[in-house]
Amino acid sequence: MKLEDWLDIRELVLMSVGTDKGRWWADSDFGSELWVLRQTGKVSGETAGDVRRMVLESLQWLKDDGLASKIECSARQVGKNRIEYTVTVTKPDGSETLIKEAWNAA
């Protein structure tokens, strides 16, 4: 049985982005560094780009392990402390999954 048989790609994305990098005992490289941004408690003009970069970094393993052939992310500030981001994951069979989420600084 393969990993993709156990979990939906959406679940893998949410787990990867939502887990603080370095905080999971089984794999210190798993997760995102969004928690670092949250420590600042504020959103600046560069924050959407930082969120996009950190989301893509946290999902790189999906490509490395052959679960995705392409991963795209866009992010935009929608409030004083909120960034909305959209992730599109293309699987090796060409099917796409679209995931819309938000990150809050506070």
GROMACS .gro file of C-alpha atoms in nm, residues 11 15 22 24 32 38 40 45 49 52 56 66 69 79 81 89 92:
model
   17
   11GLU     CA    1  -0.468   1.636   0.395
   15MET     CA    2  -0.046   1.874   0.752
   22GLY     CA    3   1.135   2.115   1.333
   24TRP     CA    4   0.762   1.686   1.472
   32SER     CA    5   0.652   2.496   0.747
   38ARG     CA    6   0.360   3.456   1.353
   40THR     CA    7   0.645   3.900   1.461
   45GLY     CA    8   0.419   4.437   0.230
   49GLY     CA    9   0.566   3.664  -0.054
   52ARG     CA   10   0.408   3.183  -0.050
   56LEU     CA   11   0.611   2.598  -0.130
   66GLY     CA   12   0.664   1.155  -0.652
   69SER     CA   13   0.453   1.665  -1.045
   79GLY     CA   14  -0.661   4.234   0.591
   81ASN     CA   15  -0.319   4.056   0.983
   89VAL     CA   16  -0.111   2.047  -0.667
   92PRO     CA   17   0.165   1.269  -1.180
   0.00000   0.00000   0.00000
